[in-house]
Amino acid sequence: MLELSVFAVASAGIVAISWTSLANPRAHGFYRFFAFESILALVVLNARQWFSHPFAVRQILSWMLLAASAALAAHGFHLLRVVGKPEGRVENTTRLVRVGAYRHIRHPLYCALLLLGLGALLKGPSLVSGGVALVMVGALIATARAEEAENLAKFGDAYAAYMKDTRMFLPFPGSRAAGRER
């Protein structure tokens, strides 16, 4: 019952923050709402197991993913603020960011959300939480694709070239941008 109450209250907050985005299914914020809800569901579903068996391999991997998520999010937000020169909200950059993590992947912040969700999943893996994680992955891919359409409209050929040089979420050894000098 407590978990349901926490989920309802936190969901109300996410709805309030996402309200305008929910009216436009073509905007990246529409799909991001479902990613946030999925991550919230994973955290709530696995809350009772968050600190159980602290030295189990899955718990150690979970904490590693959660730490990587926090570090990547901090790095990504910093670069958007400093290099992207946003107008208003940090996501409304005026310049295309191609340094740091953005040199290798187009969506470090969505990658951070992916790592957060997977870290929460490992706290208490089950069929239900696995299904929720699949919804999260689909929502993050849809979010990234919608944002890429917005960025192509905003930055044009520069963003199209950037898309050819980078991966969406995960850089792989030998991938497009790996080892290239910019």
PDB file of C-alpha atoms in Angstrom:
ATOM      1  CA  MET A   1       0.000   0.000   0.000  1.00  0.00           C
ATOM      2  CA  LEU A   2       2.854   2.372   0.832  1.00  0.00           C
ATOM      3  CA  GLU A   3       4.460   1.684  -2.546  1.00  0.00           C
ATOM      4  CA  LEU A   4       1.218   2.470  -4.363  1.00  0.00           C
ATOM      5  CA  SER A   5       0.867   5.747  -2.451  1.00  0.00           C
ATOM      6  CA  VAL A   6       4.453   6.748  -3.234  1.00  0.00           C
ATOM      7  CA  PHE A   7       3.942   5.872  -6.895  1.00  0.00           C
ATOM      8  CA  ALA A   8       0.699   7.899  -7.061  1.00  0.00           C
ATOM      9  CA  VAL A   9       2.189  10.995  -5.424  1.00  0.00           C
ATOM     10  CA  ALA A  10       5.393  10.890  -7.472  1.00  0.00           C
ATOM     11  CA  SER A  11       3.388  10.242 -10.662  1.00  0.00           C
ATOM     12  CA  ALA A  12       1.260  13.292  -9.935  1.00  0.00           C
ATOM     13  CA  GLY A  13       4.460  15.332  -9.775  1.00  0.00           C
ATOM     14  CA  ILE A  14       5.712  13.889 -13.055  1.00  0.00           C
ATOM     15  CA  VAL A  15       2.334  14.616 -14.680  1.00  0.00           C
ATOM     16  CA  ALA A  16       2.440  18.204 -13.388  1.00  0.00           C
ATOM     17  CA  ILE A  17       5.935  18.740 -14.782  1.00  0.00           C
ATOM     18  CA  SER A  18       5.081  17.031 -18.089  1.00  0.00           C
ATOM     19  CA  TRP A  19       1.577  18.459 -18.549  1.00  0.00           C
ATOM     20  CA  THR A  20       2.285  20.617 -21.621  1.00  0.00           C
ATOM     21  CA  SER A  21       4.378  17.874 -23.263  1.00  0.00           C
ATOM     22  CA  LEU A  22       1.561  15.359 -22.919  1.00  0.00           C
ATOM     23  CA  ALA A  23      -0.562  17.434 -25.296  1.00  0.00           C
ATOM     24  CA  ASN A  24       1.923  16.947 -28.155  1.00  0.00           C
ATOM     25  CA  PRO A  25       2.693  13.304 -29.069  1.00  0.00           C
ATOM     26  CA  ARG A  26       5.355  14.458 -31.548  1.00  0.00           C
ATOM     27  CA  ALA A  27       7.428  16.230 -28.891  1.00  0.00           C
ATOM     28  CA  HIS A  28      10.212  14.411 -27.083  1.00  0.00           C
ATOM     29  CA  GLY A  29       8.662  15.325 -23.728  1.00  0.00           C
ATOM     30  CA  PHE A  30       5.624  13.169 -24.486  1.00  0.00           C
ATOM     31  CA  TYR A  31       7.699   9.993 -24.668  1.00  0.00           C
ATOM     32  CA  ARG A  32      10.021  11.116 -21.875  1.00  0.00           C
ATOM     33  CA  PHE A  33       7.000  11.125 -19.541  1.00  0.00           C
ATOM     34  CA  PHE A  34       6.622   7.368 -20.083  1.00  0.00           C
ATOM     35  CA  ALA A  35      10.346   6.830 -19.507  1.00  0.00           C
ATOM     36  CA  PHE A  36      10.119   8.714 -16.190  1.00  0.00           C
ATOM     37  CA  GLU A  37       7.035   6.751 -15.165  1.00  0.00           C
ATOM     38  CA  SER A  38       8.758   3.465 -16.010  1.00  0.00           C
ATOM     39  CA  ILE A  39      11.828   4.388 -13.977  1.00  0.00           C
ATOM     40  CA  LEU A  40       9.621   5.427 -11.075  1.00  0.00           C
ATOM     41  CA  ALA A  41       7.802   2.091 -11.323  1.00  0.00           C
ATOM     42  CA  LEU A  42      11.119   0.202 -11.255  1.00  0.00           C
ATOM     43  CA  VAL A  43      12.268   2.105  -8.173  1.00  0.00           C
ATOM     44  CA  VAL A  44       8.957   1.569  -6.359  1.00  0.00           C
ATOM     45  CA  LEU A  45       8.671  -2.100  -7.372  1.00  0.00           C
ATOM     46  CA  ASN A  46      12.142  -2.829  -6.049  1.00  0.00           C
ATOM     47  CA  ALA A  47      12.268  -0.405  -3.094  1.00  0.00           C
ATOM     48  CA  ARG A  48      12.088  -3.108  -0.436  1.00  0.00           C
ATOM     49  CA  GLN A  49      15.105  -4.875  -1.941  1.00  0.00           C
ATOM     50  CA  TRP A  50      17.192  -1.744  -2.457  1.00  0.00           C
ATOM     51  CA  PHE A  51      19.628  -2.550   0.362  1.00  0.00           C
ATOM     52  CA  SER A  52      19.126  -6.304   0.752  1.00  0.00           C
ATOM     53  CA  HIS A  53      22.125  -8.585   0.180  1.00  0.00           C
ATOM     54  CA  PRO A  54      24.523  -5.647  -0.275  1.00  0.00           C
ATOM     55  CA  PHE A  55      27.418  -7.791  -1.503  1.00  0.00           C
ATOM     56  CA  ALA A  56      25.472  -9.833  -4.037  1.00  0.00           C
ATOM     57  CA  VAL A  57      26.816  -9.466  -7.570  1.00  0.00           C
ATOM     58  CA  ARG A  58      23.530  -7.971  -8.830  1.00  0.00           C
ATOM     59  CA  GLN A  59      23.595  -5.364  -6.044  1.00  0.00           C
ATOM     60  CA  ILE A  60      27.172  -4.386  -6.808  1.00  0.00           C
ATOM     61  CA  LEU A  61      26.358  -4.125 -10.526  1.00  0.00           C
ATOM     62  CA  SER A  62      23.257  -2.136  -9.651  1.00  0.00           C
ATOM     63  CA  TRP A  63      25.234   0.388  -7.600  1.00  0.00           C
ATOM     64  CA  MET A  64      27.796   0.677 -10.396  1.00  0.00           C
ATOM     65  CA  LEU A  65      25.029   1.469 -12.897  1.00  0.00           C
ATOM     66  CA  LEU A  66      23.430   3.969 -10.506  1.00  0.00           C
ATOM     67  CA  ALA A  67      26.773   5.713  -9.909  1.00  0.00           C
ATOM     68  CA  ALA A  68      27.507   5.821 -13.646  1.00  0.00           C
ATOM     69  CA  SER A  69      24.033   7.255 -14.210  1.00  0.00           C
ATOM     70  CA  ALA A  70      24.608  10.064 -11.712  1.00  0.00           C
ATOM     71  CA  ALA A  71      28.059  10.890 -13.108  1.00  0.00           C
ATOM     72  CA  LEU A  72      26.864  10.899 -16.723  1.00  0.00           C
ATOM     73  CA  ALA A  73      23.831  13.041 -15.877  1.00  0.00           C
ATOM     74  CA  ALA A  74      25.977  15.605 -14.028  1.00  0.00           C
ATOM     75  CA  HIS A  75      28.469  15.675 -16.921  1.00  0.00           C
ATOM     76  CA  GLY A  76      25.723  15.996 -19.550  1.00  0.00           C
ATOM     77  CA  PHE A  77      23.857  18.784 -17.752  1.00  0.00           C
ATOM     78  CA  HIS A  78      27.113  20.669 -17.185  1.00  0.00           C
ATOM     79  CA  LEU A  79      28.008  20.515 -20.884  1.00  0.00           C
ATOM     80  CA  LEU A  80      24.534  21.595 -21.961  1.00  0.00           C
ATOM     81  CA  ARG A  81      24.714  24.624 -19.645  1.00  0.00           C
ATOM     82  CA  VAL A  82      28.293  25.651 -20.430  1.00  0.00           C
ATOM     83  CA  VAL A  83      28.748  24.690 -24.086  1.00  0.00           C
ATOM     84  CA  GLY A  84      25.147  24.560 -25.311  1.00  0.00           C
ATOM     85  CA  LYS A  85      24.296  28.104 -24.131  1.00  0.00           C
ATOM     86  CA  PRO A  86      20.627  27.313 -23.426  1.00  0.00           C
ATOM     87  CA  GLU A  87      17.822  29.822 -23.691  1.00  0.00           C
ATOM     88  CA  GLY A  88      15.625  29.178 -20.681  1.00  0.00           C
ATOM     89  CA  ARG A  89      15.476  25.454 -19.937  1.00  0.00           C
ATOM     90  CA  VAL A  90      18.728  23.514 -20.232  1.00  0.00           C
ATOM     91  CA  GLU A  91      17.332  21.390 -23.068  1.00  0.00           C
ATOM     92  CA  ASN A  92      16.839  24.486 -25.260  1.00  0.00           C
ATOM     93  CA  THR A  93      20.455  24.865 -26.326  1.00  0.00           C
ATOM     94  CA  THR A  94      21.484  27.442 -28.887  1.00  0.00           C
ATOM     95  CA  ARG A  95      24.652  25.590 -29.863  1.00  0.00           C
ATOM     96  CA  LEU A  96      25.224  21.970 -30.801  1.00  0.00           C
ATOM     97  CA  VAL A  97      27.312  20.242 -28.125  1.00  0.00           C
ATOM     98  CA  ARG A  98      29.958  17.878 -29.542  1.00  0.00           C
ATOM     99  CA  VAL A  99      32.447  17.599 -26.687  1.00  0.00           C
ATOM    100  CA  GLY A 100      32.778  15.300 -23.699  1.00  0.00           C
ATOM    101  CA  ALA A 101      30.269  12.460 -23.720  1.00  0.00           C
ATOM    102  CA  TYR A 102      28.440  14.202 -26.584  1.00  0.00           C
ATOM    103  CA  ARG A 103      31.480  13.494 -28.751  1.00  0.00           C
ATOM    104  CA  HIS A 104      30.569   9.806 -28.703  1.00  0.00           C
ATOM    105  CA  ILE A 105      26.825   9.645 -28.016  1.00  0.00           C
ATOM    106  CA  ARG A 106      24.003  11.991 -28.927  1.00  0.00           C
ATOM    107  CA  HIS A 107      21.941  11.462 -25.780  1.00  0.00           C
ATOM    108  CA  PRO A 108      24.064  11.210 -22.621  1.00  0.00           C
ATOM    109  CA  LEU A 109      21.134  12.283 -20.452  1.00  0.00           C
ATOM    110  CA  TYR A 110      18.871   9.563 -21.844  1.00  0.00           C
ATOM    111  CA  CYS A 111      21.741   7.105 -21.467  1.00  0.00           C
ATOM    112  CA  ALA A 112      21.909   8.199 -17.810  1.00  0.00           C
ATOM    113  CA  LEU A 113      18.184   7.464 -17.469  1.00  0.00           C
ATOM    114  CA  LEU A 114      18.729   4.073 -19.103  1.00  0.00           C
ATOM    115  CA  LEU A 115      21.494   3.282 -16.608  1.00  0.00           C
ATOM    116  CA  LEU A 116      19.280   4.487 -13.748  1.00  0.00           C
ATOM    117  CA  GLY A 117      16.438   2.231 -14.832  1.00  0.00           C
ATOM    118  CA  LEU A 118      18.701  -0.780 -15.336  1.00  0.00           C
ATOM    119  CA  GLY A 119      20.290  -0.164 -11.940  1.00  0.00           C
ATOM    120  CA  ALA A 120      16.835  -0.084 -10.358  1.00  0.00           C
ATOM    121  CA  LEU A 121      15.894  -3.260 -12.250  1.00  0.00           C
ATOM    122  CA  LEU A 122      18.875  -5.133 -10.812  1.00  0.00           C
ATOM    123  CA  LYS A 123      17.762  -4.296  -7.273  1.00  0.00           C
ATOM    124  CA  GLY A 124      14.979  -6.870  -7.609  1.00  0.00           C
ATOM    125  CA  PRO A 125      14.750  -8.480 -11.024  1.00  0.00           C
ATOM    126  CA  SER A 126      11.440 -10.149 -11.860  1.00  0.00           C
ATOM    127  CA  LEU A 127       9.233 -10.699 -14.888  1.00  0.00           C
ATOM    128  CA  VAL A 128       7.180  -7.630 -13.984  1.00  0.00           C
ATOM    129  CA  SER A 129      10.176  -5.350 -13.498  1.00  0.00           C
ATOM    130  CA  GLY A 130      11.732  -6.786 -16.660  1.00  0.00           C
ATOM    131  CA  GLY A 131       8.586  -5.867 -18.587  1.00  0.00           C
ATOM    132  CA  VAL A 132       8.635  -2.365 -17.111  1.00  0.00           C
ATOM    133  CA  ALA A 133      12.301  -2.056 -18.106  1.00  0.00           C
ATOM    134  CA  LEU A 134      11.404  -2.954 -21.705  1.00  0.00           C
ATOM    135  CA  VAL A 135       8.766  -0.201 -21.694  1.00  0.00           C
ATOM    136  CA  MET A 136      11.418   2.197 -20.357  1.00  0.00           C
ATOM    137  CA  VAL A 137      13.862   1.273 -23.128  1.00  0.00           C
ATOM    138  CA  GLY A 138      11.162   1.745 -25.780  1.00  0.00           C
ATOM    139  CA  ALA A 139      10.145   5.094 -24.288  1.00  0.00           C
ATOM    140  CA  LEU A 140      13.759   6.308 -24.213  1.00  0.00           C
ATOM    141  CA  ILE A 141      14.311   5.294 -27.841  1.00  0.00           C
ATOM    142  CA  ALA A 142      11.094   7.083 -28.855  1.00  0.00           C
ATOM    143  CA  THR A 143      12.155  10.127 -26.814  1.00  0.00           C
ATOM    144  CA  ALA A 144      15.557  10.240 -28.502  1.00  0.00           C
ATOM    145  CA  ARG A 145      14.072   9.870 -31.981  1.00  0.00           C
ATOM    146  CA  ALA A 146      11.562  12.660 -31.366  1.00  0.00           C
ATOM    147  CA  GLU A 147      14.316  14.895 -30.014  1.00  0.00           C
ATOM    148  CA  GLU A 148      16.496  14.109 -33.014  1.00  0.00           C
ATOM    149  CA  ALA A 149      13.715  15.259 -35.343  1.00  0.00           C
ATOM    150  CA  GLU A 150      13.522  18.494 -33.322  1.00  0.00           C
ATOM    151  CA  ASN A 151      17.306  18.920 -33.460  1.00  0.00           C
ATOM    152  CA  LEU A 152      17.403  18.308 -37.214  1.00  0.00           C
ATOM    153  CA  ALA A 153      14.831  21.079 -37.621  1.00  0.00           C
ATOM    154  CA  LYS A 154      16.819  23.379 -35.325  1.00  0.00           C
ATOM    155  CA  PHE A 155      20.447  22.658 -36.305  1.00  0.00           C
ATOM    156  CA  GLY A 156      19.964  21.284 -39.837  1.00  0.00           C
ATOM    157  CA  ASP A 157      22.927  19.773 -41.686  1.00  0.00           C
ATOM    158  CA  ALA A 158      25.225  20.157 -38.672  1.00  0.00           C
ATOM    159  CA  TYR A 159      23.013  17.806 -36.670  1.00  0.00           C
ATOM    160  CA  ALA A 160      22.660  15.389 -39.593  1.00  0.00           C
ATOM    161  CA  ALA A 161      26.464  15.165 -39.788  1.00  0.00           C
ATOM    162  CA  TYR A 162      26.630  14.738 -36.004  1.00  0.00           C
ATOM    163  CA  MET A 163      24.165  11.837 -36.238  1.00  0.00           C
ATOM    164  CA  LYS A 164      26.443  10.104 -38.743  1.00  0.00           C
ATOM    165  CA  ASP A 165      29.448  10.506 -36.438  1.00  0.00           C
ATOM    166  CA  THR A 166      27.868   9.312 -33.175  1.00  0.00           C
ATOM    167  CA  ARG A 167      25.712   6.612 -31.627  1.00  0.00           C
ATOM    168  CA  MET A 168      22.384   7.216 -29.938  1.00  0.00           C
ATOM    169  CA  PHE A 169      23.102   5.925 -26.404  1.00  0.00           C
ATOM    170  CA  LEU A 170      26.100   3.624 -26.186  1.00  0.00           C
ATOM    171  CA  PRO A 171      29.524   4.126 -27.748  1.00  0.00           C
ATOM    172  CA  PHE A 172      31.058   0.882 -28.905  1.00  0.00           C
ATOM    173  CA  PRO A 173      34.789   0.289 -29.398  1.00  0.00           C
ATOM    174  CA  GLY A 174      35.601   0.985 -33.009  1.00  0.00           C
ATOM    175  CA  SER A 175      32.372   2.949 -33.438  1.00  0.00           C
ATOM    176  CA  ARG A 176      32.030   5.992 -35.608  1.00  0.00           C
ATOM    177  CA  ALA A 177      33.477   8.621 -33.263  1.00  0.00           C
ATOM    178  CA  ALA A 178      35.882   6.408 -31.314  1.00  0.00           C
ATOM    179  CA  GLY A 179      39.417   7.601 -31.800  1.00  0.00           C
ATOM    180  CA  ARG A 180      38.575  10.453 -34.156  1.00  0.00           C
ATOM    181  CA  GLU A 181      40.039  13.859 -33.479  1.00  0.00           C
ATOM    182  CA  ARG A 182      37.646  16.778 -33.566  1.00  0.00           C
TER     183      ARG A 182
END
